[in-house]
Short mmCIF file of C-alpha atoms and ligand atoms in Angstrom, two decimals:
data_model
loop_
_atom_site.label_atom_id
_atom_site.label_comp_id
_atom_site.label_asym_id
_atom_site.label_seq_id
_atom_site.Cartn_x
_atom_site.Cartn_y
_atom_site.Cartn_z
CA MET A 64 -7.19 17.01 21.09
CA LEU A 65 -3.47 18.06 22.35
CA ALA A 66 -4.32 19.47 25.95
CA GLY A 67 -2.25 18.00 28.30
CA LYS A 68 -0.07 15.89 25.86
CA ARG A 69 3.64 15.98 26.41
CA ILE A 70 5.45 16.59 23.24
CA VAL A 71 9.00 16.53 22.90
CA LEU A 72 9.99 19.10 20.06
CA GLY A 73 13.35 18.19 18.70
CA VAL A 74 15.11 20.93 16.92
CA THR A 75 18.12 20.01 14.76
CA GLY A 76 20.57 22.61 12.93
CA GLY A 77 19.17 23.84 9.71
CA ILE A 78 18.19 27.06 8.57
CA ALA A 79 14.40 25.76 9.00
CA ALA A 80 15.03 26.19 12.99
CA TYR A 81 13.39 29.26 12.92
CA LYS A 82 10.09 27.90 11.83
CA ALA A 83 10.23 25.46 14.85
CA VAL A 84 9.55 28.40 17.01
CA GLU A 85 6.15 28.79 14.98
CA VAL A 86 5.44 24.81 15.58
CA CYS A 87 6.13 25.31 19.28
CA ARG A 88 3.96 28.31 19.43
CA ARG A 89 0.91 26.35 17.86
CA LEU A 90 1.52 23.35 19.94
CA ILE A 91 1.61 25.51 23.14
CA ASP A 92 -1.55 27.11 21.78
CA ALA A 93 -3.66 24.10 21.66
CA GLY A 94 -2.85 23.15 25.22
CA ALA A 95 0.23 20.72 24.70
CA HIS A 96 3.05 20.48 27.35
CA VAL A 97 6.50 21.26 25.02
CA THR A 98 9.75 20.39 26.03
CA PRO A 99 12.19 21.43 23.65
CA ILE A 100 15.45 19.94 22.72
CA LEU A 101 17.74 21.93 20.66
CA THR A 102 20.98 20.16 19.28
CA GLU A 103 24.30 21.93 19.18
CA GLY A 104 23.77 22.72 15.50
CA ALA A 105 20.33 24.11 16.17
CA LEU A 106 21.77 26.66 18.51
CA HIS A 107 23.68 28.24 15.60
CA PHE A 108 20.48 28.94 14.17
CA VAL A 109 18.01 29.90 16.77
CA GLY A 110 18.53 30.93 20.54
CA GLU A 111 17.75 28.76 23.36
CA THR A 112 16.03 32.00 24.87
CA THR A 113 13.31 32.27 22.56
CA PHE A 114 12.17 28.47 22.86
CA SER A 115 12.60 29.07 26.90
CA ALA A 116 10.04 31.84 26.65
CA LEU A 117 7.44 30.00 24.43
CA ALA A 118 7.54 26.25 25.76
CA SER A 119 6.41 24.61 29.11
CA GLU A 120 9.81 23.71 29.96
CA PRO A 121 13.43 25.35 29.70
CA VAL A 122 15.08 24.15 26.31
CA ARG A 123 17.49 21.08 26.99
CA THR A 124 20.79 20.92 24.97
CA SER A 125 22.90 18.25 26.43
CA LEU A 126 22.96 14.98 28.15
CA TRP A 127 24.48 16.66 30.96
CA ASP A 128 21.86 19.36 31.50
CA VAL A 129 20.80 19.86 35.20
CA ASP A 130 17.56 19.00 36.11
CA HIS A 131 16.25 21.74 38.77
CA ASP A 132 13.04 19.63 39.33
CA GLN A 133 15.03 16.52 40.30
CA ASP A 134 17.63 17.88 42.93
CA GLY A 135 19.96 19.41 40.50
CA SER A 136 21.45 16.18 39.18
CA PRO A 137 21.61 15.57 35.47
CA ILE A 138 18.35 14.64 33.77
CA ALA A 139 18.38 10.86 32.98
CA HIS A 140 18.96 10.82 29.24
CA THR A 141 15.71 8.30 28.96
CA ARG A 142 13.33 10.49 31.16
CA LEU A 143 12.18 12.95 28.54
CA GLY A 144 11.58 10.07 26.18
CA GLN A 145 9.72 7.80 28.57
CA GLU A 146 7.47 10.54 29.70
CA ALA A 147 6.54 11.82 26.27
CA ASP A 148 3.09 11.03 24.63
CA LEU A 149 4.82 11.86 21.09
CA VAL A 150 8.23 13.21 20.12
CA LEU A 151 8.52 15.49 16.89
CA VAL A 152 11.60 16.46 15.31
CA ALA A 153 11.27 19.65 13.04
CA PRO A 154 13.38 20.26 11.11
CA ALA A 155 15.46 16.86 10.79
CA THR A 156 18.79 17.31 9.23
CA ALA A 157 20.27 14.16 7.22
CA ARG A 158 22.66 13.62 10.28
CA LEU A 159 19.72 13.20 12.71
CA LEU A 160 17.96 10.71 10.26
CA SER A 161 21.09 8.69 10.02
CA ASP A 162 21.76 8.73 13.97
CA TYR A 163 18.38 7.81 14.44
CA ARG A 164 18.52 4.99 11.92
CA THR A 165 21.62 3.44 13.25
CA GLY A 166 20.78 4.18 16.96
CA ARG A 167 23.47 6.28 17.72
CA SER A 168 22.69 8.20 20.69
CA ASP A 169 25.34 10.55 21.64
CA ASP A 170 23.31 13.83 22.14
CA LEU A 171 20.48 14.24 24.23
CA LEU A 172 17.90 14.17 21.17
CA THR A 173 18.89 11.00 19.74
CA ALA A 174 19.31 9.35 23.22
CA THR A 175 15.62 10.47 23.54
CA LEU A 176 14.60 8.86 20.21
CA ILE A 177 15.89 5.84 21.15
CA ALA A 178 14.52 5.69 24.73
CA THR A 179 10.89 6.63 23.77
CA ARG A 180 7.96 4.14 22.84
CA ALA A 181 5.96 7.22 21.89
CA PRO A 182 4.83 7.72 18.50
CA VAL A 183 7.63 9.71 16.57
CA ILE A 184 7.35 12.17 13.66
CA VAL A 185 10.29 13.73 11.76
CA ALA A 186 9.93 16.69 9.43
CA PRO A 187 12.87 16.50 7.56
CA ALA A 188 14.39 19.85 5.82
CA MET A 189 17.62 20.20 3.68
CA HIS A 190 19.01 21.01 0.33
CA THR A 191 17.36 19.32 -2.80
CA GLU A 192 20.43 17.48 -3.48
CA MET A 193 20.66 16.18 0.13
CA TRP A 194 16.99 15.20 -0.08
CA GLU A 195 17.31 13.25 -3.22
CA HIS A 196 20.59 11.41 -2.01
CA PRO A 197 19.92 7.57 -1.63
CA SER A 198 21.42 7.46 1.78
CA VAL A 199 18.48 10.09 2.93
CA SER A 200 16.00 8.15 1.33
CA GLU A 201 17.24 4.87 2.53
CA ASN A 202 17.35 5.93 6.07
CA LEU A 203 13.85 7.40 5.81
CA GLY A 204 12.76 3.98 4.41
CA VAL A 205 14.07 1.93 7.43
CA LEU A 206 12.67 4.69 9.80
CA ARG A 207 9.27 4.46 8.10
CA ALA A 208 9.21 0.81 8.34
CA ARG A 209 9.51 1.05 12.21
CA GLY A 210 6.59 3.15 12.23
CA VAL A 211 8.31 6.56 12.22
CA HIS A 212 5.68 9.29 10.88
CA VAL A 213 7.18 11.52 8.22
CA VAL A 214 6.24 14.92 7.32
CA PRO A 215 7.98 15.35 3.78
CA PRO A 216 9.51 18.61 3.04
CA GLU A 217 7.99 21.16 0.43
CA GLU A 218 9.23 22.85 -2.72
CA GLY A 219 10.13 26.03 -2.14
CA ARG A 220 12.96 28.63 -1.60
CA LEU A 221 15.84 27.07 0.45
CA ALA A 222 19.02 28.71 1.94
CA GLY A 223 21.55 30.32 -0.01
CA GLY A 224 19.03 31.32 -2.79
CA ASP A 225 18.76 27.88 -3.99
CA SER A 226 15.20 26.53 -4.49
CA GLY A 227 13.48 23.11 -4.96
CA ALA A 228 12.39 20.11 -2.79
CA GLY A 229 13.43 20.04 0.61
CA ARG A 230 11.96 22.92 2.41
CA LEU A 231 10.55 22.11 5.66
CA ALA A 232 6.58 21.59 5.98
CA ASP A 233 4.61 24.49 6.81
CA PRO A 234 4.06 24.54 10.75
CA SER A 235 0.51 24.26 10.28
CA THR A 236 0.65 21.00 8.45
CA ILE A 237 3.33 19.66 11.11
CA VAL A 238 0.97 20.40 13.90
CA ALA A 239 -1.87 18.87 11.99
CA ARG A 240 0.20 15.60 11.78
CA VAL A 241 0.70 15.71 15.43
CA GLU A 242 -2.97 15.92 16.14
CA SER A 243 -3.72 13.05 13.51
CA VAL A 244 -0.75 10.80 15.22
CA LEU A 245 -2.09 11.30 18.73
CA ALA A 246 -5.74 10.80 17.48
CA LYS A 247 -4.86 7.68 16.18
CA GLN A 248 -3.05 6.45 19.19
CA PRO A 249 -4.78 3.90 21.32
CA THR A 250 -5.49 4.91 24.90
CA SER A 251 -2.36 4.05 26.23
CA GLY A 252 -2.23 1.14 28.84
CA ASP A 253 -5.40 -0.34 27.22
CA LEU A 254 -3.85 -3.81 27.40
CA GLY A 255 -2.54 -3.10 31.02
CA GLY A 256 -3.13 -6.02 33.21
CA LEU A 257 -3.28 -8.53 30.26
CA ARG A 258 -0.70 -11.66 29.94
CA ILE A 259 -0.28 -11.71 25.93
CA LEU A 260 1.63 -15.04 24.53
CA ILE A 261 2.48 -14.20 20.84
CA THR A 262 4.36 -16.95 18.58
CA ALA A 263 6.71 -15.64 16.06
CA GLY A 264 8.70 -17.02 12.90
CA GLY A 265 8.77 -20.45 11.03
CA THR A 266 9.70 -23.58 12.56
CA ARG A 267 12.36 -25.57 11.41
CA GLU A 268 12.12 -29.40 11.40
CA PRO A 269 15.60 -30.98 11.09
CA ILE A 270 16.31 -33.69 8.32
CA ASP A 271 19.91 -34.22 9.63
CA PRO A 272 22.10 -31.91 11.84
CA VAL A 273 22.59 -29.33 8.94
CA ARG A 274 19.29 -29.44 6.87
CA TYR A 275 15.96 -28.60 7.95
CA ILE A 276 12.40 -28.18 6.30
CA GLY A 277 11.43 -24.51 6.94
CA ASN A 278 9.30 -21.87 5.43
CA ARG A 279 9.86 -18.06 4.55
CA SER A 280 8.41 -16.43 7.54
CA SER A 281 10.80 -13.88 9.35
CA GLY A 282 8.86 -13.27 12.46
CA LYS A 283 8.42 -9.63 11.88
CA GLN A 284 4.58 -9.58 12.27
CA GLY A 285 4.80 -11.67 15.18
CA PHE A 286 7.52 -9.15 17.08
CA ALA A 287 5.50 -6.08 15.79
CA LEU A 288 2.38 -7.67 17.97
CA ALA A 289 4.72 -8.05 20.65
CA GLU A 290 6.04 -4.65 20.62
CA GLU A 291 2.66 -3.03 20.22
CA ALA A 292 1.19 -5.18 23.14
CA ALA A 293 3.87 -4.26 25.55
CA ALA A 294 3.66 -0.32 24.43
CA ARG A 295 -0.05 -0.72 25.38
CA GLY A 296 0.79 -1.94 28.60
CA ALA A 297 0.51 -6.01 28.35
CA ASP A 298 2.78 -8.32 29.90
CA VAL A 299 4.24 -10.03 26.81
CA THR A 300 6.00 -13.37 26.19
CA VAL A 301 6.99 -14.28 22.43
CA VAL A 302 7.70 -17.67 21.62
CA ALA A 303 9.89 -17.49 18.54
CA THR A 304 12.09 -19.11 16.09
CA VAL A 305 14.01 -16.46 15.32
CA ARG A 306 15.79 -13.78 17.26
CA ARG A 307 15.12 -10.08 16.79
CA PRO A 308 15.99 -7.20 19.30
CA VAL A 309 13.04 -6.38 21.46
CA SER A 310 12.00 -3.64 24.14
CA THR A 311 12.78 -4.38 27.73
CA GLY A 312 10.20 -5.94 29.43
CA ILE A 313 9.58 -8.44 26.77
CA GLU A 314 9.93 -12.36 27.63
CA VAL A 315 11.40 -14.09 24.37
CA VAL A 316 11.62 -17.81 24.68
CA THR A 317 13.44 -19.51 21.81
CA VAL A 318 12.36 -22.64 20.14
CA GLU A 319 13.03 -24.17 16.83
CA THR A 320 10.72 -26.96 15.91
CA ALA A 321 6.78 -27.36 16.01
CA ASP A 322 6.98 -29.46 18.80
CA GLU A 323 9.35 -27.42 20.77
CA MET A 324 6.62 -24.36 20.09
CA HIS A 325 3.95 -26.58 21.27
CA ASP A 326 5.35 -27.48 24.43
CA ALA A 327 6.26 -23.77 25.11
CA VAL A 328 3.24 -22.49 24.06
CA VAL A 329 0.84 -25.10 25.74
CA SER A 330 2.59 -24.69 29.08
CA ARG A 331 1.98 -21.15 29.25
CA ALA A 332 -1.28 -20.50 27.58
CA PRO A 333 -3.76 -21.58 30.51
CA THR A 334 -2.50 -18.40 32.50
CA CYS A 335 -2.54 -15.86 29.42
CA ASP A 336 -5.48 -13.67 28.74
CA VAL A 337 -4.70 -13.55 25.03
CA VAL A 338 -2.79 -15.95 22.79
CA VAL A 339 -1.85 -14.91 19.22
CA MET A 340 -0.44 -17.59 16.98
CA ALA A 341 1.45 -15.40 14.45
CA ALA A 342 3.97 -18.19 13.55
CA ALA A 343 4.14 -20.26 10.75
CA VAL A 344 4.29 -23.63 12.02
CA ALA A 345 5.28 -26.51 9.77
CA ASP A 346 2.38 -28.97 8.95
CA PHE A 347 4.75 -32.01 8.65
CA ARG A 348 8.12 -33.05 9.74
CA PRO A 349 10.66 -35.69 8.64
CA VAL A 350 9.64 -38.98 10.59
CA THR A 351 13.20 -39.54 11.63
CA THR A 352 16.11 -37.34 11.73
CA ALA A 353 19.64 -38.48 10.61
CA GLY A 354 22.29 -38.23 13.69
CA SER A 355 24.95 -37.38 11.62
CA LYS A 356 24.79 -35.52 8.23
CA ILE A 357 23.89 -37.28 5.26
CA LYS A 358 26.55 -37.17 2.57
CA LYS A 359 26.02 -36.35 -1.09
CA ALA A 360 27.68 -39.89 -1.89
CA GLN A 361 24.80 -41.48 -0.02
CA GLY A 362 22.25 -39.94 -2.76
CA PRO A 363 19.33 -38.21 -2.39
CA PRO A 364 17.64 -39.05 0.74
CA GLU A 365 14.11 -40.31 0.82
CA VAL A 366 12.59 -37.78 3.56
CA ARG A 367 9.28 -39.55 4.95
CA LEU A 368 6.91 -36.99 6.27
CA GLU A 369 4.42 -37.15 9.24
CA PRO A 370 2.06 -34.40 10.46
CA THR A 371 2.83 -32.10 13.17
CA VAL A 372 0.54 -31.24 16.07
CA ASP A 373 -1.77 -28.27 15.19
CA ILE A 374 -0.77 -26.14 18.02
CA LEU A 375 -3.75 -23.40 17.52
CA ALA A 376 -6.27 -26.22 17.35
CA ALA A 377 -5.02 -27.68 20.52
CA LEU A 378 -5.45 -24.24 22.30
CA GLY A 379 -9.04 -23.84 20.75
CA SER A 380 -10.17 -27.29 22.14
CA SER A 381 -8.97 -26.53 25.57
CA LYS A 382 -9.52 -22.63 25.64
CA PRO A 383 -9.93 -21.35 29.28
CA THR A 384 -13.12 -19.04 29.70
CA GLY A 385 -12.25 -15.46 28.87
CA GLN A 386 -9.16 -16.25 26.94
CA THR A 387 -8.79 -14.67 23.35
CA LEU A 388 -7.50 -17.00 20.88
CA VAL A 389 -6.02 -15.27 17.52
CA GLY A 390 -4.78 -17.58 14.80
CA PHE A 391 -3.24 -16.51 11.40
CA ALA A 392 -3.98 -17.72 7.84
CA ALA A 393 -1.38 -17.81 5.21
CA GLU A 394 -2.98 -18.13 2.00
CA THR A 395 -2.77 -17.95 -1.61
CA ASP A 396 -5.97 -18.41 -2.86
CA SER A 397 -9.62 -17.93 -1.90
CA VAL A 398 -8.11 -16.18 1.23
CA ARG A 399 -11.55 -15.17 2.88
CA GLN A 400 -13.34 -18.62 2.46
CA ASN A 401 -10.18 -20.87 3.61
CA ALA A 402 -9.64 -18.32 6.68
CA GLU A 403 -13.20 -18.58 7.83
CA SER A 404 -13.06 -22.26 7.79
CA LYS A 405 -9.94 -21.95 9.83
CA LEU A 406 -12.04 -19.61 12.42
CA ARG A 407 -14.63 -22.60 12.52
CA ALA A 408 -12.26 -25.60 12.67
CA LYS A 409 -9.48 -24.53 14.85
CA GLY A 410 -11.93 -22.81 17.51
CA ALA A 411 -10.22 -19.39 17.33
CA ASP A 412 -11.76 -16.18 18.14
CA LEU A 413 -10.13 -14.26 15.50
CA ILE A 414 -8.39 -15.12 12.47
CA VAL A 415 -6.14 -12.87 10.69
CA ALA A 416 -6.09 -13.77 7.03
CA ASN A 417 -3.40 -12.52 4.59
CA ASP A 418 -2.74 -13.24 1.09
CA VAL A 419 0.91 -14.09 1.10
CA SER A 420 1.39 -13.87 -2.74
CA ALA A 421 -0.03 -10.31 -2.83
CA PRO A 422 2.62 -7.90 -3.64
CA GLY A 423 4.26 -6.36 -0.07
CA ALA A 424 2.35 -8.53 2.23
CA GLY A 425 3.21 -11.53 4.12
CA PHE A 426 6.19 -13.21 4.31
CA GLU A 427 9.62 -11.07 4.90
CA HIS A 428 7.96 -7.86 3.76
CA ASP A 429 8.06 -4.94 6.39
CA THR A 430 4.16 -4.30 5.20
CA ASN A 431 1.40 -6.58 5.28
CA GLU A 432 -2.38 -6.38 4.19
CA VAL A 433 -4.96 -8.44 6.28
CA VAL A 434 -8.32 -9.26 6.67
CA ILE A 435 -9.51 -9.84 10.49
CA LEU A 436 -12.28 -12.45 10.79
CA SER A 437 -14.64 -13.12 13.85
CA THR A 438 -17.60 -14.93 13.76
CA SER A 439 -19.17 -11.30 14.01
CA GLY A 440 -17.68 -10.25 10.58
CA ALA A 441 -14.41 -8.88 9.15
CA ILE A 442 -12.28 -6.01 9.14
CA GLU A 443 -10.21 -5.21 6.25
CA VAL A 444 -6.95 -3.73 6.92
CA ALA A 445 -5.28 -1.96 3.77
CA LYS A 446 -1.35 -2.48 3.17
CA ALA A 447 0.50 -0.77 5.95
CA ASP A 448 3.46 -1.52 8.27
CA LYS A 449 3.40 -4.58 10.11
CA ARG A 450 3.28 -2.48 13.46
CA VAL A 451 0.03 -0.62 11.80
CA ILE A 452 -1.44 -4.23 11.45
CA ALA A 453 -0.46 -5.30 14.81
CA ARG A 454 -2.39 -2.38 16.14
CA ALA A 455 -5.70 -3.38 14.32
CA VAL A 456 -5.11 -6.91 15.39
CA LEU A 457 -5.17 -5.79 19.07
CA ASP A 458 -7.78 -3.46 18.72
CA ALA A 459 -9.95 -6.33 17.15
CA VAL A 460 -8.72 -8.20 20.59
CA ILE A 461 -9.95 -5.61 22.71
CA SER A 462 -13.54 -5.51 21.03
CA THR A 463 -13.74 -9.20 21.16
CA ARG A 464 -12.99 -9.02 24.54
CA SER A 465 -15.59 -6.56 25.48
CA SER A 466 -18.22 -8.77 24.13
CA GLN A 467 -16.69 -12.25 25.21
N1 CTP B 638 -0.86 -23.63 13.14
C1 CTP B 638 -0.44 -24.17 14.35
N2 CTP B 638 -0.26 -25.59 14.51
C2 CTP B 638 0.24 -25.85 13.19
C3 CTP B 638 0.07 -25.53 11.86
C4 CTP B 638 -0.61 -24.00 12.08
O1 CTP B 638 -0.64 -23.59 15.36
N3 CTP B 638 0.83 -27.27 12.94
C5 CTP B 638 -1.36 -22.40 13.39
C6 CTP B 638 -0.78 -21.04 12.81
O2 CTP B 638 0.22 -20.58 13.86
C7 CTP B 638 -1.75 -20.14 12.01
C8 CTP B 638 -2.77 -21.11 11.96
O3 CTP B 638 -2.54 -22.42 12.69
O4 CTP B 638 -2.24 -19.33 13.33
C9 CTP B 638 -3.14 -21.45 10.39
O5 CTP B 638 -1.97 -21.73 9.80
P1 CTP B 638 -1.73 -21.85 8.32
O6 CTP B 638 -0.46 -22.35 7.86
O7 CTP B 638 -2.39 -20.89 7.60
O8 CTP B 638 -3.05 -23.24 8.16
P2 CTP B 638 -2.71 -24.41 8.36
O9 CTP B 638 -3.55 -24.98 9.21
O10 CTP B 638 -1.53 -24.86 8.50
O11 CTP B 638 -3.62 -25.07 6.96
P3 CTP B 638 -3.07 -24.90 5.41
O12 CTP B 638 -1.54 -25.02 5.35
O13 CTP B 638 -3.39 -26.20 4.79
O14 CTP B 638 -3.37 -23.74 4.90
#
């Protein structure tokens, strides 16, 4: 399972750093290629020589380390992260979690974490008071929501004779987690060569220059799909109504209204292998848009509405051979039944249905819970981070394409 996998093992400054030696040895025994990065703090607890003797490559400690394999110049701070199949930080101090959360990257380990698209596991270890501090819980919550895996600490003896929650998880537990995370990784590059168009966010239909009819979509699910697709090798374009940070290589086209989204999507779709309509497109828009702000003194305006074009249905009726079309269904009642009728009515290959009224699912949340429907059946995906949902949707796309 771990044979040949490139693992960056980050070690930060805590007494548990000595246990990272055992983690390193186990990873090497299992056949992994381990590159250790020790922070300045870690060097107060463990020696470079110990890790260098055990690992596959010499220990790296600084952004300015010289790379003997690459003509003796400083190693690119991004290289280790880009090449890694997985980055593991054990132990992870409160400082590391905070820097990683905020994107502060002034040492080699944090720069590597920011530069990687590989899965990341952090195994925190610290005193109980620090572990239970809201700042640490909050940082971990944000990292978890971004898809970072956390091996929580255990209860037991801590430095300085204290005992309580905060002791680094056992090396065997940490290595087991590395195995399970890598086992669940899709074959990297399984979407290589595919052009994927994804829509994200809710459209806004203007009433006047300051007011609009909108909805609660945050675009998080669409952008999670884009990131996951890009990480798996696809050539990705997102047509979105919201701006969110994206990895380099993802093209973002910003639109506002259903009409603009229609034009941006319809002009690009014919050359795409996969189109995912994750956006919440308005069904109705004001018949007219006032050119200047409607003043309160004019009294409540009567806003007459007309239907927008159904982009998904339009794509479904002109779908090129070999294209996979994915729609979403935002429902509050009879989820499965409504989604099944959307699958048929709109000519989609897959419909990702979610109950937007369920706790922790749908609009604005970082998590979602969906049923992926196709004409050949349904896959239920339990509540999980939107990136995990994205993974399941793209897995379904791949299996649909293999039978298309
Ligand atoms: N959709 C679209 N164009 C529209 C409305 C919806 O492309 N004008 C797409 C959405 O992006 C989504 C799917 O159709 O992929 C289903 O959207 P949803 O809002 O759940 O359903 P509607 O078709 O709008 O039907 P209803 O609101 O009655 O449930």
